[in-house]
CSV table of C-alpha atoms in Angstrom, one decimal:
chain,number,residue,atom,x,y,z
D,1,UNK,CA,90.5,90.2,87.0
D,2,UNK,CA,90.8,89.0,83.6
D,3,UNK,CA,93.2,91.6,82.8
D,4,UNK,CA,95.5,90.1,85.4
D,5,UNK,CA,95.0,86.6,84.3
D,6,UNK,CA,95.6,87.5,80.5
D,7,UNK,CA,99.0,89.1,81.8
D,8,UNK,CA,100.2,85.5,83.7
D,9,UNK,CA,100.2,84.3,80.1
D,10,UNK,CA,103.1,86.7,79.5
D,11,UNK,CA,104.6,85.4,82.9
D,12,UNK,CA,104.8,81.9,82.2
D,13,UNK,CA,107.6,81.7,79.9
D,14,UNK,CA,109.7,83.7,82.7
D,15,UNK,CA,108.5,81.2,85.5
D,16,UNK,CA,112.4,81.2,86.6
D,17,UNK,CA,113.1,85.0,87.7
D,18,UNK,CA,109.8,84.9,88.6
D,19,UNK,CA,110.3,81.9,91.0
D,20,UNK,CA,113.5,83.7,92.6
D,21,UNK,CA,112.0,87.1,93.0
D,22,UNK,CA,109.2,85.2,94.7
D,23,UNK,CA,111.7,83.5,97.1
D,24,UNK,CA,113.3,87.2,97.9
D,25,UNK,CA,110.0,88.7,98.4
D,26,UNK,CA,109.4,85.6,101.1
D,27,UNK,CA,112.7,86.7,102.6
D,28,UNK,CA,111.9,90.3,102.4
D,29,UNK,CA,108.8,89.8,104.3
D,30,UNK,CA,110.2,87.7,107.0
D,31,UNK,CA,113.2,89.9,107.7
D,32,UNK,CA,111.0,92.9,107.5
D,33,UNK,CA,108.5,91.4,110.3
D,34,UNK,CA,111.5,90.5,112.1
D,35,UNK,CA,113.0,94.0,111.9
D,36,UNK,CA,110.0,95.6,113.0
D,37,UNK,CA,109.3,92.9,116.0
D,38,UNK,CA,112.8,93.3,117.8
D,39,UNK,CA,112.8,97.1,117.3
D,40,UNK,CA,109.3,97.7,118.6
D,41,UNK,CA,109.1,95.2,121.4
D,42,UNK,CA,112.8,94.2,122.9
D,43,UNK,CA,113.9,97.7,122.7
D,44,UNK,CA,110.6,99.0,124.6
D,45,UNK,CA,111.6,96.2,126.8
D,46,UNK,CA,115.2,97.1,127.4
D,47,UNK,CA,114.6,101.0,127.9
D,48,UNK,CA,111.6,100.0,130.4
D,49,UNK,CA,112.7,101.0,134.0
D,50,UNK,CA,112.6,98.8,137.0
D,51,UNK,CA,109.7,99.8,138.2
D,52,UNK,CA,107.6,99.1,135.5
D,53,UNK,CA,109.1,95.9,134.7
D,54,UNK,CA,108.6,94.3,138.2
D,55,UNK,CA,104.9,95.9,137.8
D,56,UNK,CA,104.3,94.1,134.2
D,57,UNK,CA,106.1,90.5,135.6
D,58,UNK,CA,103.7,90.6,138.4
D,59,UNK,CA,106.1,91.3,140.9
D,60,UNK,CA,108.3,88.0,140.1
D,61,UNK,CA,111.6,88.1,141.3
D,62,UNK,CA,113.6,87.1,138.4
D,63,UNK,CA,113.7,86.9,134.9
D,64,UNK,CA,113.4,82.9,134.6
D,65,UNK,CA,110.1,83.3,136.5
D,66,UNK,CA,108.4,85.5,134.5
D,67,UNK,CA,109.5,83.7,131.3
D,68,UNK,CA,107.9,80.3,132.8
D,69,UNK,CA,104.6,81.9,133.9
D,70,UNK,CA,104.6,83.2,130.1
D,71,UNK,CA,105.1,79.8,128.9
D,72,UNK,CA,102.5,78.5,130.8
D,73,UNK,CA,99.9,80.8,129.2
D,74,UNK,CA,97.3,80.1,126.9
D,75,UNK,CA,98.0,82.9,124.5
D,76,UNK,CA,100.3,81.8,121.6
D,77,UNK,CA,101.8,85.2,121.2
D,78,UNK,CA,102.7,85.1,125.4
D,79,UNK,CA,104.4,81.6,124.6
D,80,UNK,CA,106.0,83.1,121.6
D,81,UNK,CA,107.1,86.2,123.2
D,82,UNK,CA,108.6,84.5,126.1
D,83,UNK,CA,110.6,82.0,123.8
D,84,UNK,CA,112.1,84.4,122.0
D,85,UNK,CA,113.2,86.4,125.2
D,86,UNK,CA,114.5,83.6,126.8
D,87,UNK,CA,117.1,83.8,123.6
D,88,UNK,CA,117.6,87.6,123.4
D,89,UNK,CA,117.2,88.9,127.2
D,90,UNK,CA,120.0,88.3,129.2
D,91,UNK,CA,120.8,89.2,132.8
D,92,UNK,CA,122.7,92.1,131.7
D,93,UNK,CA,121.1,94.6,129.7
D,94,UNK,CA,124.4,95.8,128.0
D,95,UNK,CA,124.8,92.6,126.8
D,96,UNK,CA,121.1,92.2,125.5
D,97,UNK,CA,121.1,95.5,124.1
D,98,UNK,CA,124.6,94.2,122.0
D,99,UNK,CA,122.5,91.5,120.9
D,100,UNK,CA,119.5,93.4,119.9
D,101,UNK,CA,121.7,95.5,117.9
D,102,UNK,CA,123.0,92.8,116.2
D,103,UNK,CA,119.6,91.0,115.3
D,104,UNK,CA,118.4,94.9,114.3
D,105,UNK,CA,121.3,95.2,111.8
D,106,UNK,CA,121.4,91.4,110.1
D,107,UNK,CA,117.6,91.7,109.7
D,108,UNK,CA,117.6,95.5,108.3
D,109,UNK,CA,120.7,94.2,105.9
D,110,UNK,CA,118.8,91.1,104.5
D,111,UNK,CA,115.8,92.9,104.3
D,112,UNK,CA,117.1,95.4,102.0
D,113,UNK,CA,119.0,92.9,100.3
D,114,UNK,CA,115.9,90.8,99.9
D,115,UNK,CA,114.4,94.1,98.7
D,116,UNK,CA,116.6,94.7,95.7
D,117,UNK,CA,117.1,91.3,94.6
D,118,UNK,CA,113.0,90.4,94.5
D,119,UNK,CA,112.7,94.1,92.7
D,120,UNK,CA,115.7,93.2,90.1
D,121,UNK,CA,114.2,89.8,89.2
D,122,UNK,CA,110.4,91.2,89.0
D,123,UNK,CA,111.6,94.6,86.5
D,124,UNK,CA,113.4,91.8,84.2
D,125,UNK,CA,110.5,90.1,83.7
D,126,UNK,CA,108.3,93.1,83.3
D,127,UNK,CA,110.7,94.9,80.7
D,128,UNK,CA,110.6,91.1,79.1
D,129,UNK,CA,106.6,91.1,79.3
D,130,UNK,CA,106.9,94.8,77.7
D,131,UNK,CA,109.3,94.0,74.6
D,132,UNK,CA,107.1,90.7,74.0
D,133,UNK,CA,104.1,92.9,73.7
D,134,UNK,CA,105.4,95.1,71.2
D,135,UNK,CA,106.9,92.5,69.1
D,136,UNK,CA,103.5,90.7,68.8
D,137,UNK,CA,101.5,94.0,68.4
D,138,UNK,CA,103.8,95.0,65.4
D,139,UNK,CA,103.6,91.2,64.3
D,140,UNK,CA,100.0,91.5,64.3
D,141,UNK,CA,100.0,95.0,62.5
D,142,UNK,CA,102.1,93.7,59.4
D,143,UNK,CA,100.0,90.6,58.9
D,144,UNK,CA,96.6,92.8,58.5
D,145,UNK,CA,95.1,93.0,55.1
D,146,UNK,CA,95.7,96.9,53.4
D,147,UNK,CA,91.7,97.2,53.9
D,148,UNK,CA,92.3,97.5,57.2
D,149,UNK,CA,94.5,100.6,57.1
D,150,UNK,CA,92.1,102.1,54.7
D,151,UNK,CA,89.4,101.9,57.8
D,152,UNK,CA,91.6,102.9,60.6
D,153,UNK,CA,93.5,106.2,61.0
D,154,UNK,CA,97.3,105.9,61.1
D,155,UNK,CA,97.6,108.1,64.6
D,156,UNK,CA,95.4,105.9,65.9
D,157,UNK,CA,97.5,102.5,65.3
D,158,UNK,CA,100.8,105.2,66.4
D,159,UNK,CA,98.7,105.9,69.7
D,160,UNK,CA,98.1,102.4,70.6
D,161,UNK,CA,101.6,101.1,69.8
D,162,UNK,CA,103.4,103.6,71.9
D,163,UNK,CA,101.1,105.6,74.2
D,164,UNK,CA,98.9,102.1,74.8
D,165,UNK,CA,101.9,100.0,75.2
D,166,UNK,CA,103.3,102.9,77.9
D,167,UNK,CA,100.2,102.9,79.7
D,168,UNK,CA,100.8,99.1,80.3
D,169,UNK,CA,104.0,99.6,81.2
D,170,UNK,CA,103.5,102.5,83.6
D,171,UNK,CA,100.8,99.9,85.4
D,172,UNK,CA,103.1,96.8,85.5
D,173,UNK,CA,105.9,99.3,87.2
D,174,UNK,CA,102.8,100.3,90.0
D,175,UNK,CA,101.6,96.8,90.7
D,176,UNK,CA,103.6,94.0,89.0
D,177,UNK,CA,105.8,93.8,92.3
D,178,UNK,CA,102.6,94.3,94.4
D,179,UNK,CA,101.0,91.3,93.0
D,180,UNK,CA,103.5,89.1,94.9
D,181,UNK,CA,104.7,91.3,97.5
D,182,UNK,CA,101.0,92.7,98.9
D,183,UNK,CA,99.5,88.8,99.5
D,184,UNK,CA,102.7,87.9,101.6
D,185,UNK,CA,102.3,90.9,103.5
D,186,UNK,CA,98.6,90.5,104.6
D,187,UNK,CA,99.0,87.0,105.3
D,188,UNK,CA,102.2,87.5,107.5
D,189,UNK,CA,100.6,90.9,109.0
D,190,UNK,CA,97.3,88.8,109.8
D,191,UNK,CA,98.9,86.0,111.3
D,192,UNK,CA,100.9,88.2,113.6
D,193,UNK,CA,97.6,90.1,114.2
D,194,UNK,CA,95.6,86.8,115.3
D,195,UNK,CA,98.9,85.7,117.6
D,196,UNK,CA,98.4,89.3,119.4
D,197,UNK,CA,94.6,89.1,119.5
D,198,UNK,CA,92.1,87.0,117.5
D,199,UNK,CA,89.4,89.1,119.1
D,200,UNK,CA,90.8,92.5,117.3
D,201,UNK,CA,91.9,91.0,114.0
D,202,UNK,CA,88.4,89.6,113.9
D,203,UNK,CA,86.2,93.1,114.6
D,204,UNK,CA,88.4,94.6,111.8
D,205,UNK,CA,87.2,92.1,109.3
D,206,UNK,CA,83.9,94.1,110.0
D,207,UNK,CA,86.0,97.0,107.6
D,208,UNK,CA,87.1,94.9,104.9
D,209,UNK,CA,83.8,94.8,102.7
D,210,UNK,CA,83.6,98.4,103.2
D,211,UNK,CA,86.7,99.3,102.3
D,212,UNK,CA,87.0,96.6,99.4
D,213,UNK,CA,83.7,98.1,97.7
D,214,UNK,CA,85.3,101.5,98.0
D,215,UNK,CA,88.4,100.4,96.4
D,216,UNK,CA,86.8,98.5,93.5
D,217,UNK,CA,84.6,101.4,92.5
D,218,UNK,CA,87.4,104.0,92.5
D,219,UNK,CA,89.1,101.4,90.6
D,220,UNK,CA,86.5,100.7,88.0
D,221,UNK,CA,86.4,104.5,87.5
D,222,UNK,CA,90.0,105.3,87.2
D,223,UNK,CA,89.9,102.7,84.3
D,224,UNK,CA,87.2,104.3,82.4
D,225,UNK,CA,89.1,107.8,82.8
D,226,UNK,CA,92.3,106.3,81.4
D,227,UNK,CA,90.3,104.6,78.6
D,228,UNK,CA,89.1,108.2,77.7
D,229,UNK,CA,92.4,109.9,78.1
D,230,UNK,CA,93.7,107.3,75.8
D,231,UNK,CA,91.0,107.8,73.2
D,232,UNK,CA,91.7,111.5,73.5
D,233,UNK,CA,95.4,110.8,72.7
D,234,UNK,CA,95.0,108.6,69.9
D,235,UNK,CA,92.5,111.5,68.5
D,236,UNK,CA,94.9,114.2,69.0
D,237,UNK,CA,98.1,112.1,67.2
D,238,UNK,CA,95.5,111.1,64.3
D,239,UNK,CA,94.6,114.7,63.7
D,240,UNK,CA,98.6,115.9,63.9
D,241,UNK,CA,99.4,113.3,61.7
D,242,UNK,CA,96.8,113.9,58.9
D,243,UNK,CA,97.9,117.4,59.2
D,244,UNK,CA,101.4,117.4,58.6
D,245,UNK,CA,100.7,114.7,55.8
D,246,UNK,CA,98.2,116.5,54.1
């Protein structure tokens, strides 16, 4: 957590592209949820045979009666689904299919556009952070006294400038976008799960501490191993540079 807080210090000067990227992250999560919901729920309802539909609607004589009964339900998910069904589902299944296809196309189109734009702005910020790190590191090394260079190996400094900063860039490549995307996805899917069934959602929270503990332990182990790898790379670079300079 401390590492991420230190990274936030470098994000602050680039709050404008980060804000734009966060906006497109929100739109990506929104259209992604819509595309999944419409594709899974309403397409299944379109291709359900009449007998199944009659059984699901408790032998109601018409679509309006079924929607009215769902609107009177106490479950928020049933009310929301019935409201959207009243807008999407038509008397003719061909018209419903045409409308659902348009919504799926529009949602997937804007989802992909939002995905591209939010990654574009975040990668721009990421590269700016890496450049700033290299500049600060070079400026710091140039201000160090000569006694420091007599005590430290040149290969170790070279390894820090190139390999360690490259390692930070690799970490940013894999996690910088997820810092903003994953929390929004978790919150959105959690809301959907609560709307569907709050009891099942509550049961899944039992597994969160166990899985979280395992993930934290694996992350700590990987950090220790990556630190040892960087130290070994530094030793290799130092040995090679001293060999060719001697």
